[in-house]
Amino acid sequence: MQLIWGSLSGLWFLILLITVDELLAEKASSPVGKHDGVFTSSFLVRFRRSVDNKEAHKIAGEHGFENLGPLVGSNGQEYHFKHRTLPHARSRRSLPHMRVLKKNPMIHTAIQQPGFIRVKRGLRPVVSSIHGLPYSSTKTHVDRKGVEPSDPYFPLQWYLKNTGQNGGKIRLDLNVQAAWDQGITGKNVTTAIMDDGVDYMHPDIKYNYNAEASYDFSSNDPYPYPRYTDDWFNSHGTRCAGEVAAARDNGICGVGVAYDSKIAGIRMLDQPYMTDLIEANSMGHEPHKIHIYSASWGPTDDGKTVDGPRNATMRAIVQGVNEGRNGLGNIYVWASGDGGEEDDCNCDGYAASMWTISINSAINDGQNAHYDESCSSTLASTFSNGAKDPNTGVATTDLYGKCTTTHSGTSAAAPEAAGVFALALEANPILTWRDIQHLTVLTSKRNSLFDAKNRFHWTMNGVGLEFNHLFGFGVLDAGSIVTLSKQWKSVPPRYHCEAGSIADAHPIVTGHSLFLEIKTDSCKGSDTEVNYLEHVQAVITANASRRGDLELFLTSPMGTRSMILSRRGNDDDYRDGFVKWPFMTTHTWGEYPQGTWKLEARFNSHVPREGWLIEWSLVLHGSKDPPYKGLAPITPHSKLAIVKKAHEDKKM
């Protein structure tokens, strides 16, 4: 287990581990904007001491509640109660129900849970595009090296092997054959699809379904089967599941990226309003049986929402990355968002979290998709739909034993990444959650990816790593990540350095940039010294007469400039602004953090605007010791070789 401070353990370690993301959770992880004023029939009940589930059941029943079980990571002190007669959503809190719980001498607090909106990304259900297939088995190849899958939809899976189908760019794909040829197919790895359910009876999925790791948090039972709707609205999770682990050579649909891996279904999206408790329990469900959690959803992609995980959910994610997989850490993969150029995924607290891996998408000729959001927190990219025909999307499984070729959006991109990470974990089962992020940075490729509107160019950071504001460090390469995983040595312990802050309010006016500087030694000589960067957070409080016109840029001491907030044309907010919001960049990965960091705030508007940058704190995350010591670069021109040389030159 990677410790922040080597001697810390247990609860105290976990409390200290929760850095800016959680210390500021009440403000930074709450929606910044108008509250929708919806309260659900769910209650967070905190007991004065730890109680077992049987005792909680009894207390719930005495007061007309149903006990839905303990909250993940609460050690039996926090439970999820649901009232039997309250409507699922109402406009006001029910004070009598909270009071009756608080009267119980064993209960410390009872909080009725607000409801909020979470949306599936990339879901465009068109029933006419769904196809059935006659099911027939084909003989499995004994030696599959160099042999393509025989599944009928494999020729349509251009993201697995791009031969130029539908106007695509040849060899612009995930390079999965190179991983498969090494005998790596995802064995003994389970990916949880957190979504609207999974059709676990689908013949292309059922033999790779992990029932023990699955659960339905919408209906509170172990069977996360999608709820029927006439418009196939709840097909989303099944489509994502097939991308990861659809079986090979069985004559059905296509093949998954990690076709010998397992899928767990976590049904949690299918209710009118989401709650913090449902999210938290989903993120922390069976953390030692589940290796990877894949999420293709988030706050509304309307270009004006600023929202993220609440307290319990953030605690569950942090606990997962530090204690899940028996201390190696769960991997949380997130779709970066479908708000297009009018949105910014740094305003999505899930995709922009340092604890998750944010994945954007490209289409089959290398362009970004029109719905892709851009932000500095994106780590890498995979694929969504075709260029010439937007209806040619990702070919995968669909509800009721069907197949589809129209799955798209960053929803389709995240499960592809989860499949690639499953391959890496089979190649090296002791990879930590941070190892996966480092491997992603070092093995992702620029390939033929480009910004269709020529706004964002490929840039090299201070240690020679090439990145793009749209695509992160490039498209995932399954062959390369598997090869490097096999010789990987786990990175040194992670530290976080609170590098400095500016608490004086400064005005921002149209036509002039505000520049602020923080000079830091990156906690040199202390227990939290950082010399090799991973994530960097700029925790900012600011307001503006029109929030959507505000742009923010962060420049590192090595000269790498990250746009941490872009203009959002739909965001008319003039009241709430940002309150201790942790903007994050991955663009300075591997750099040396000592020196002067510069923050620029400006308005991108022809109309006069005014605002205030009220507070800025800089938090650096990374390692004290060099992360790639002892690793031999596969080629002289690999990213690993480039970064190692930059580190050696710095020492000289």
XYZ file of C-alpha atoms in Angstrom:
652
model
C 0.000 0.000 0.000
C 1.330 3.428 -0.943
C 1.463 5.625 2.137
C 1.610 9.399 2.150
C 3.501 9.425 5.428
C 5.198 6.109 5.916
C 4.299 5.514 9.546
C 0.615 6.387 9.348
C -2.090 3.739 9.273
C -5.740 3.083 9.980
C -8.340 5.787 10.339
C -5.847 8.558 11.085
C -4.029 7.760 7.851
C -7.268 7.902 5.885
C -8.224 11.249 7.418
C -4.848 12.743 6.528
C -5.006 11.209 3.075
C -8.116 13.159 2.223
C -6.490 16.286 0.843
C -8.106 19.293 -0.769
C -10.715 17.125 -2.490
C -12.251 16.172 0.842
C -11.151 18.883 3.215
C -13.142 21.217 1.014
C -15.858 18.700 0.190
C -18.710 20.649 1.743
C -18.048 23.523 -0.651
C -15.850 22.282 -3.454
C -17.776 19.072 -4.080
C -21.214 20.567 -3.797
C -22.964 22.009 -6.808
C -21.932 25.563 -7.539
C -25.147 27.029 -8.745
C -28.802 27.149 -7.951
C -29.994 24.288 -5.726
C -32.793 22.303 -7.273
C -34.584 22.067 -3.899
C -35.413 18.352 -4.163
C -35.308 16.066 -1.133
C -35.671 12.316 -1.325
C -37.071 9.659 0.995
C -33.507 8.594 1.904
C -31.831 9.565 5.183
C -28.252 9.395 6.348
C -28.431 8.155 9.939
C -25.320 8.512 12.073
C -25.259 6.478 15.293
C -23.397 7.461 18.437
C -21.461 4.207 18.281
C -20.917 1.363 15.853
C -23.995 -0.877 15.502
C -24.500 -4.070 13.535
C -26.947 -4.401 10.664
C -29.466 -6.337 12.759
C -29.635 -3.591 15.367
C -29.981 -0.922 12.680
C -32.844 -2.931 11.105
C -34.669 -2.977 14.413
C -34.301 0.771 15.015
C -35.366 1.590 11.452
C -38.473 -0.582 11.728
C -39.513 0.990 15.015
C -39.770 4.371 13.295
C -41.335 3.295 9.986
C -38.079 3.222 8.037
C -36.341 0.547 6.008
C -32.633 -0.018 6.643
C -30.732 -0.294 3.355
C -27.457 -1.104 5.052
C -24.315 0.595 6.341
C -22.540 3.299 4.396
C -19.273 2.161 2.866
C -16.302 3.006 5.068
C -18.410 4.069 8.055
C -17.446 1.169 10.348
C -21.079 0.588 11.222
C -21.778 4.122 12.439
C -23.580 5.478 9.365
C -26.580 3.830 7.726
C -28.861 4.441 4.789
C -32.510 4.579 5.925
C -35.446 4.972 3.547
C -38.931 5.928 4.693
C -41.708 3.653 3.492
C -44.371 6.297 2.869
C -42.487 9.448 1.878
C -42.478 10.217 -1.879
C -39.151 9.719 -3.601
C -38.881 13.454 -4.241
C -40.390 16.462 -2.510
C -39.556 20.153 -2.483
C -38.990 20.525 1.265
C -37.250 18.596 3.995
C -39.488 16.514 6.233
C -38.564 17.845 9.667
C -40.916 15.463 11.561
C -39.167 12.422 10.121
C -35.747 13.771 11.070
C -36.959 14.642 14.560
C -38.398 11.191 15.241
C -35.041 9.638 14.374
C -33.048 12.110 16.442
C -35.197 11.322 19.489
C -33.715 7.852 19.571
C -30.875 7.996 22.128
C -28.613 5.881 19.913
C -28.857 8.238 16.926
C -26.543 11.232 16.768
C -27.834 12.860 13.579
C -30.311 12.149 10.776
C -30.055 14.038 7.500
C -32.629 13.823 4.727
C -30.762 13.394 1.462
C -31.015 15.992 -1.307
C -31.699 14.639 -4.779
C -29.653 15.703 -7.779
C -29.407 14.899 -11.465
C -26.876 12.544 -13.019
C -27.007 11.866 -16.749
C -25.732 9.061 -18.981
C -23.255 10.205 -21.559
C -23.502 9.459 -25.236
C -26.856 7.676 -25.023
C -28.729 8.065 -28.281
C -31.111 5.103 -28.342
C -32.467 4.413 -31.799
C -34.379 1.158 -31.856
C -34.108 0.771 -35.622
C -30.330 0.573 -35.398
C -30.407 -2.502 -33.165
C -29.803 -5.817 -34.797
C -30.437 -9.403 -33.803
C -28.155 -12.238 -34.789
C -28.558 -15.980 -35.134
C -26.454 -17.482 -32.389
C -23.980 -20.168 -33.348
C -20.750 -21.340 -31.827
C -17.509 -21.466 -33.736
C -14.445 -23.478 -32.893
C -12.126 -21.649 -30.500
C -8.588 -21.279 -31.784
C -6.011 -23.081 -29.687
C -3.246 -20.702 -30.744
C -4.706 -17.241 -31.300
C -1.481 -15.352 -31.876
C -1.938 -13.205 -34.943
C -5.420 -14.617 -35.511
C -8.334 -12.204 -35.618
C -11.548 -12.938 -33.711
C -14.244 -14.635 -35.775
C -17.116 -12.733 -34.136
C -19.461 -11.361 -36.824
C -19.202 -7.735 -35.699
C -15.426 -7.703 -35.275
C -14.855 -6.197 -38.758
C -17.037 -3.278 -37.599
C -15.005 -2.766 -34.416
C -12.617 -0.279 -35.967
C -11.496 0.915 -32.539
C -9.957 -2.551 -32.025
C -8.490 -2.822 -35.528
C -8.745 0.167 -37.840
C -8.266 -0.898 -41.465
C -9.778 2.307 -42.823
C -13.407 1.210 -42.408
C -15.886 3.989 -43.078
C -13.208 6.539 -43.893
C -11.097 5.786 -40.839
C -7.363 6.204 -40.428
C -5.510 2.905 -40.801
C -3.917 1.718 -37.525
C -5.641 4.431 -35.485
C -6.961 2.031 -32.868
C -6.281 0.607 -29.394
C -3.640 -1.830 -30.688
C -5.286 -4.687 -28.787
C -3.941 -7.430 -31.057
C -0.437 -6.671 -29.765
C -1.660 -7.350 -26.222
C -3.634 -10.447 -27.190
C -0.591 -11.834 -29.021
C 1.230 -11.752 -25.678
C -1.451 -14.028 -24.244
C -2.993 -11.169 -22.251
C -6.810 -11.095 -22.464
C -7.944 -9.773 -19.057
C -8.040 -13.005 -17.072
C -8.831 -12.705 -13.336
C -9.781 -9.009 -13.556
C -13.273 -7.672 -12.798
C -14.627 -4.360 -14.070
C -17.771 -2.929 -12.503
C -20.092 -1.060 -14.856
C -21.762 1.598 -12.693
C -24.795 2.426 -14.782
C -28.457 1.607 -15.458
C -27.936 -2.148 -15.185
C -26.421 -4.930 -17.250
C -28.237 -7.603 -19.255
C -26.281 -10.386 -17.609
C -28.281 -13.015 -19.510
C -26.946 -11.736 -22.832
C -25.206 -14.709 -24.501
C -22.121 -12.602 -25.254
C -21.780 -11.525 -21.611
C -23.234 -14.192 -19.334
C -20.136 -16.388 -19.081
C -18.019 -13.381 -18.105
C -20.524 -12.053 -15.563
C -19.380 -11.814 -11.938
C -22.577 -12.165 -9.908
C -20.765 -12.026 -6.559
C -19.467 -8.527 -7.268
C -22.772 -7.184 -8.649
C -25.622 -5.310 -6.969
C -28.693 -3.216 -7.723
C -28.640 -0.043 -5.614
C -31.746 1.306 -7.336
C -33.911 -1.626 -6.260
C -31.734 -2.882 -3.369
C -31.272 -6.467 -4.501
C -28.443 -8.544 -6.039
C -29.912 -8.521 -9.568
C -28.884 -5.419 -11.544
C -30.993 -6.200 -14.602
C -32.102 -3.088 -16.554
C -35.653 -1.840 -16.097
C -37.717 -2.222 -19.271
C -38.679 0.874 -21.259
C -40.174 1.027 -24.752
C -37.390 3.287 -26.019
C -34.528 1.078 -24.769
C -33.392 3.933 -22.531
C -31.743 1.508 -20.113
C -29.461 -0.100 -22.689
C -26.516 2.072 -21.687
C -24.841 -0.218 -19.152
C -25.186 -3.319 -21.307
C -23.518 -1.556 -24.212
C -20.633 -0.461 -21.988
C -20.261 -3.976 -20.543
C -19.843 -5.566 -23.971
C -17.028 -3.192 -24.849
C -15.021 -4.516 -21.927
C -15.762 -8.239 -21.810
C -17.888 -9.560 -24.683
C -16.778 -13.138 -25.352
C -14.590 -14.099 -28.285
C -15.242 -16.490 -31.180
C -18.795 -17.408 -30.148
C -20.617 -16.151 -33.242
C -22.318 -13.359 -31.286
C -21.897 -9.579 -31.753
C -18.288 -8.463 -31.427
C -15.491 -8.995 -28.926
C -14.484 -7.119 -25.771
C -11.154 -5.353 -25.326
C -10.436 -7.758 -22.436
C -12.597 -10.656 -23.572
C -11.512 -13.048 -20.816
C -12.103 -10.548 -18.013
C -15.179 -10.402 -15.809
C -17.986 -7.839 -15.646
C -19.896 -6.770 -12.538
C -23.148 -4.867 -12.869
C -23.834 -2.027 -10.441
C -27.268 -0.602 -11.178
C -27.446 2.860 -9.626
C -28.502 5.410 -12.251
C -32.110 4.388 -12.742
C -34.093 6.542 -10.343
C -35.563 10.037 -10.709
C -32.906 11.610 -8.487
C -29.461 10.489 -7.403
C -28.375 10.687 -3.764
C -24.961 10.825 -2.157
C -25.639 7.530 -0.380
C -26.390 5.586 -3.568
C -23.287 6.965 -5.239
C -21.082 6.249 -2.233
C -22.226 2.660 -1.819
C -21.808 2.069 -5.563
C -18.236 3.428 -5.572
C -17.300 1.293 -2.591
C -19.125 -1.931 -3.437
C -16.937 -5.040 -3.064
C -13.618 -3.179 -3.392
C -11.556 -6.365 -3.060
C -13.516 -8.288 -5.701
C -13.726 -5.381 -8.148
C -10.531 -4.063 -9.720
C -11.875 -1.312 -11.995
C -14.994 0.857 -11.764
C -16.183 2.327 -15.062
C -18.493 5.361 -15.066
C -20.018 6.821 -18.237
C -22.143 9.485 -16.553
C -21.896 12.662 -14.540
C -23.457 16.073 -13.910
C -25.563 17.584 -16.677
C -23.459 18.472 -19.735
C -25.239 21.775 -20.337
C -22.232 24.065 -20.228
C -23.376 25.859 -17.089
C -23.335 23.253 -14.328
C -20.491 23.116 -11.798
C -20.941 19.961 -9.761
C -19.171 16.939 -8.368
C -19.224 14.189 -5.760
C -20.620 14.953 -2.314
C -18.964 14.029 0.977
C -19.865 10.341 1.302
C -19.071 9.639 -2.339
C -15.717 11.374 -2.132
C -14.856 9.402 0.991
C -15.771 6.171 -0.796
C -13.550 6.970 -3.802
C -10.610 7.983 -1.618
C -10.981 4.849 0.460
C -11.192 2.788 -2.726
C -7.947 4.089 -4.214
C -6.080 3.627 -0.934
C -7.558 0.450 0.516
C -9.288 -1.349 -2.369
C -7.691 -4.365 -4.083
C -6.062 -5.206 -0.749
C -4.211 -1.916 -0.614
C -3.210 -1.623 -4.280
C -6.145 0.698 -4.967
C -9.232 0.503 -7.147
C -9.080 2.186 -10.550
C -11.942 4.605 -11.297
C -12.372 5.356 -15.000
C -14.542 8.329 -15.937
C -15.997 9.612 -19.199
C -14.846 13.209 -19.552
C -18.195 14.553 -20.771
C -20.328 15.256 -23.827
C -20.879 19.004 -23.473
C -18.765 19.895 -26.504
C -16.790 23.095 -26.826
C -19.396 24.971 -24.798
C -18.455 23.009 -21.674
C -15.284 22.348 -19.678
C -14.720 19.039 -17.896
C -12.781 20.785 -15.126
C -16.226 21.914 -13.938
C -17.136 18.232 -13.458
C -15.805 17.175 -10.073
C -15.792 13.470 -11.027
C -13.855 13.682 -14.276
C -11.532 16.369 -12.864
C -10.669 14.460 -9.703
C -7.100 13.298 -9.191
C -8.496 10.006 -7.878
C -10.125 9.130 -11.228
C -8.784 8.611 -14.750
C -10.644 10.924 -17.100
C -10.969 9.609 -20.667
C -11.944 11.662 -23.720
C -12.728 10.323 -27.182
C -11.714 10.612 -30.813
C -13.473 9.468 -33.960
C -12.062 6.989 -36.465
C -10.119 9.497 -38.567
C -8.373 11.098 -35.575
C -10.538 14.162 -35.013
C -12.150 14.955 -31.723
C -15.880 14.294 -31.701
C -18.155 17.331 -31.789
C -19.431 16.495 -28.290
C -15.982 16.157 -26.688
C -15.263 18.484 -23.803
C -11.739 19.737 -23.269
C -9.903 20.265 -20.004
C -6.496 19.952 -18.402
C -7.538 17.042 -16.183
C -8.025 14.551 -19.063
C -5.347 11.867 -18.918
C -5.862 10.010 -22.219
C -8.347 9.153 -24.976
C -9.990 6.213 -26.707
C -12.688 6.151 -29.423
C -16.379 6.827 -30.011
C -17.936 7.030 -33.498
C -17.077 7.140 -37.185
C -16.300 10.279 -39.169
C -18.202 9.931 -42.431
C -21.285 8.358 -40.919
C -21.982 9.465 -37.323
C -24.347 6.493 -36.979
C -21.321 4.214 -37.245
C -20.393 4.104 -33.626
C -18.996 1.440 -31.352
C -20.240 -2.065 -32.142
C -21.155 -3.854 -28.926
C -23.809 -5.818 -27.041
C -27.327 -4.502 -26.499
C -30.382 -5.410 -24.471
C -32.224 -8.730 -24.777
C -29.452 -10.551 -26.606
C -29.187 -7.978 -29.386
C -26.211 -6.117 -30.847
C -25.748 -2.507 -31.873
C -23.349 -0.475 -34.003
C -24.451 2.952 -32.731
C -23.030 3.225 -29.213
C -21.078 6.491 -29.034
C -20.027 9.476 -26.953
C -17.444 9.536 -24.196
C -19.732 6.868 -22.710
C -18.214 4.509 -25.245
C -14.688 5.768 -24.575
C -14.497 5.047 -20.836
C -15.257 1.272 -21.020
C -12.650 0.858 -23.754
C -10.107 2.361 -21.355
C -11.341 0.067 -18.577
C -10.711 -2.880 -20.886
C -7.167 -1.726 -21.621
C -6.487 -1.336 -17.894
C -7.853 -4.854 -17.320
C -5.222 -6.116 -19.765
C -2.509 -4.242 -17.855
C -3.678 -5.726 -14.539
C -3.536 -9.254 -15.913
C -0.010 -8.589 -17.171
C 0.988 -7.313 -13.717
C -1.579 -7.936 -10.956
C 0.302 -5.859 -8.358
C 0.040 -2.559 -10.221
C -1.256 0.192 -7.932
C -3.833 2.793 -8.950
C -0.992 5.269 -9.427
C 1.031 2.791 -11.482
C -1.891 2.601 -13.910
C -1.887 6.394 -14.261
C 1.878 6.511 -14.847
C 1.646 3.708 -17.392
C -1.162 5.582 -19.154
C 0.970 8.716 -19.450
C 4.041 6.817 -20.694
C 2.359 4.540 -23.246
C -0.446 6.649 -24.744
C 0.290 7.803 -28.281
C -0.344 10.961 -30.255
C -0.894 8.763 -33.321
C -3.134 10.729 -35.740
C -5.213 12.645 -33.193
C -5.922 16.275 -34.015
C -8.285 19.086 -33.111
C -10.721 19.544 -35.978
C -10.987 23.293 -35.299
C -7.252 23.832 -34.809
C -7.699 25.341 -31.342
C -5.530 22.974 -29.317
C -2.122 21.850 -30.533
C 0.193 19.128 -29.300
C 2.629 20.614 -26.817
C 5.663 19.266 -24.980
C 5.922 19.789 -21.229
C 9.103 20.483 -19.275
C 10.323 16.878 -19.281
C 9.440 16.105 -22.891
C 5.993 14.541 -22.506
C 3.631 15.498 -25.342
C 0.062 16.410 -24.411
C -3.038 17.973 -25.914
C -5.784 19.895 -24.115
C -8.401 17.709 -25.811
C -6.761 14.291 -25.779
C -4.522 14.311 -22.710
C -1.363 12.289 -23.395
C -2.883 10.571 -26.433
C -4.746 7.421 -27.376
C -4.337 4.340 -25.195
C -2.097 1.639 -26.655
C -2.930 -1.805 -25.264
C 0.167 -3.501 -26.643
C 2.522 -0.920 -25.172
C 0.861 -0.738 -21.756
C 0.966 -4.543 -21.436
C 4.618 -4.713 -22.484
C 5.672 -2.009 -20.022
C 3.471 -3.432 -17.256
C 5.391 -6.700 -17.344
C 8.655 -5.003 -16.331
C 7.091 -2.259 -14.212
C 8.422 -1.414 -10.759
C 5.877 0.308 -8.536
C 6.305 4.060 -8.221
C 7.548 5.556 -4.928
C 5.104 6.719 -2.230
C 2.873 9.673 -3.041
C 3.008 12.915 -1.104
C 1.033 16.114 -1.329
C 2.556 19.496 -0.683
C 0.458 22.513 0.203
C 2.708 24.809 -1.758
C 1.256 28.206 -0.875
C -1.807 30.362 -1.055
C -2.973 33.889 -1.778
C -5.948 34.971 0.293
C -6.197 38.629 -0.736
C -8.999 39.457 -3.164
C -7.887 40.803 -6.549
C -10.148 42.398 -9.170
C -10.533 40.973 -12.683
C -11.668 43.333 -15.439
C -12.308 42.973 -19.155
C -9.306 43.664 -21.371
C -6.686 42.993 -18.707
C -5.259 39.769 -17.350
C -4.752 39.360 -13.630
C -1.441 37.612 -12.829
C -0.705 36.078 -9.440
C 2.394 34.152 -8.396
C 3.257 31.574 -5.766
C 6.916 30.736 -5.241
C 7.499 27.343 -3.667
C 10.269 24.960 -2.672
C 7.636 22.177 -2.895
C 7.944 21.401 0.835
C 11.661 20.639 0.529
C 13.125 19.059 3.646
C 9.712 18.204 5.088
C 7.818 14.930 5.301
C 5.733 15.946 2.278
C 8.464 16.948 -0.158
C 7.476 16.622 -3.834
C 10.152 16.559 -6.529
C 8.375 14.708 -9.354
C 4.894 15.905 -10.206
C 1.762 13.928 -10.899
C -1.406 15.983 -10.328
C -1.505 19.705 -9.600
C -4.533 21.415 -8.083
C -5.325 25.114 -8.078
C -8.047 25.526 -5.466
C -9.832 28.734 -6.370
C -12.572 30.942 -5.023
C -13.739 33.497 -7.580
C -16.836 35.285 -8.794
C -17.770 37.185 -11.923
C -20.551 39.230 -13.427
C -20.732 36.370 -15.950
C -18.952 33.215 -14.833
C -18.950 31.661 -18.286
C -16.611 34.354 -19.660
C -13.898 33.688 -17.082
C -10.752 31.857 -18.204
C -7.946 30.593 -15.966
C -4.409 29.500 -16.854
C -1.732 27.928 -14.662
C 1.958 28.025 -15.689
C 4.527 25.783 -14.030
C 8.118 26.755 -13.146
C 9.239 24.725 -16.191
C 7.028 26.826 -18.449
C 4.113 24.473 -19.115
C 0.894 26.483 -19.497
C -2.374 24.717 -18.680
C -5.799 26.158 -19.373
C -7.574 25.077 -16.202
C -10.840 26.835 -17.122
C -12.091 27.754 -20.594
C -14.937 30.007 -21.657
C -18.371 28.396 -21.345
C -20.885 30.166 -23.538
C -23.976 28.879 -21.708
C -22.890 29.798 -18.189
C -24.688 33.022 -17.218
C -24.039 32.709 -13.474
C -23.356 36.020 -11.747
C -23.963 35.024 -8.125
C -22.304 31.763 -7.076
C -18.989 31.725 -8.930
C -16.523 29.099 -7.715
C -16.074 28.333 -4.029
C -12.826 26.524 -3.195
C -13.124 24.584 -6.440
C -10.125 22.260 -7.115
C -9.156 22.859 -10.751
C -6.678 20.160 -11.766
C -4.040 19.669 -14.447
C -2.118 16.586 -15.553
C -0.088 18.500 -18.139
C 2.897 19.036 -15.830
C 3.304 15.282 -15.200
C 6.907 14.383 -14.362
C 8.053 17.997 -13.998
C 10.028 19.527 -11.153
C 7.723 21.753 -9.104
C 10.209 24.052 -7.369
C 10.040 27.673 -8.430
C 7.360 30.175 -9.355
C 3.849 29.111 -10.378
C 1.795 31.720 -12.221
C -1.978 31.984 -12.317
C -3.642 34.099 -14.999
C -7.303 35.110 -14.796
C -9.025 36.953 -17.618
C -12.380 37.507 -19.292
C -12.937 36.242 -22.817
C -15.688 38.672 -23.773
C -16.305 41.736 -25.903
C -18.842 42.886 -23.329
C -17.406 44.536 -20.190
C -17.221 42.062 -17.285
C -15.891 42.337 -13.773
C -15.104 39.911 -11.008
C -12.827 38.985 -8.141
C -10.294 36.277 -7.603
C -10.785 35.894 -3.879
C -8.460 33.035 -3.001
C -5.963 30.688 -4.624
C -4.225 27.715 -3.022
C -1.675 25.554 -4.827
C -1.455 21.830 -4.005
C 1.243 19.638 -5.581
C 0.930 15.849 -5.744
C 3.701 13.468 -6.655
C 6.740 11.658 -5.287
C 9.897 12.684 -3.509
C 11.998 10.049 -5.276
C 12.254 9.489 -9.038
C 9.349 7.333 -10.239
C 11.019 5.344 -13.037
C 14.236 4.257 -11.374
C 15.363 0.809 -12.520
C 13.115 0.697 -15.593
C 14.776 0.130 -18.939
C 13.202 2.043 -21.861
C 11.987 -0.311 -24.585
C 13.240 2.040 -27.315
C 15.655 5.012 -27.191
C 12.842 7.332 -28.283
C 10.116 6.103 -25.946
C 8.445 8.473 -23.508
C 10.146 6.654 -20.659
C 13.566 7.289 -22.194
C 12.737 10.960 -22.757
C 11.546 11.520 -19.188
C 14.446 9.612 -17.624
C 16.917 11.696 -19.625
C 15.185 14.916 -18.520
C 15.474 13.806 -14.895
C 19.160 12.938 -15.317
C 19.882 16.282 -17.016
C 18.204 18.082 -14.119
C 20.497 16.361 -11.615
C 23.537 17.479 -13.598
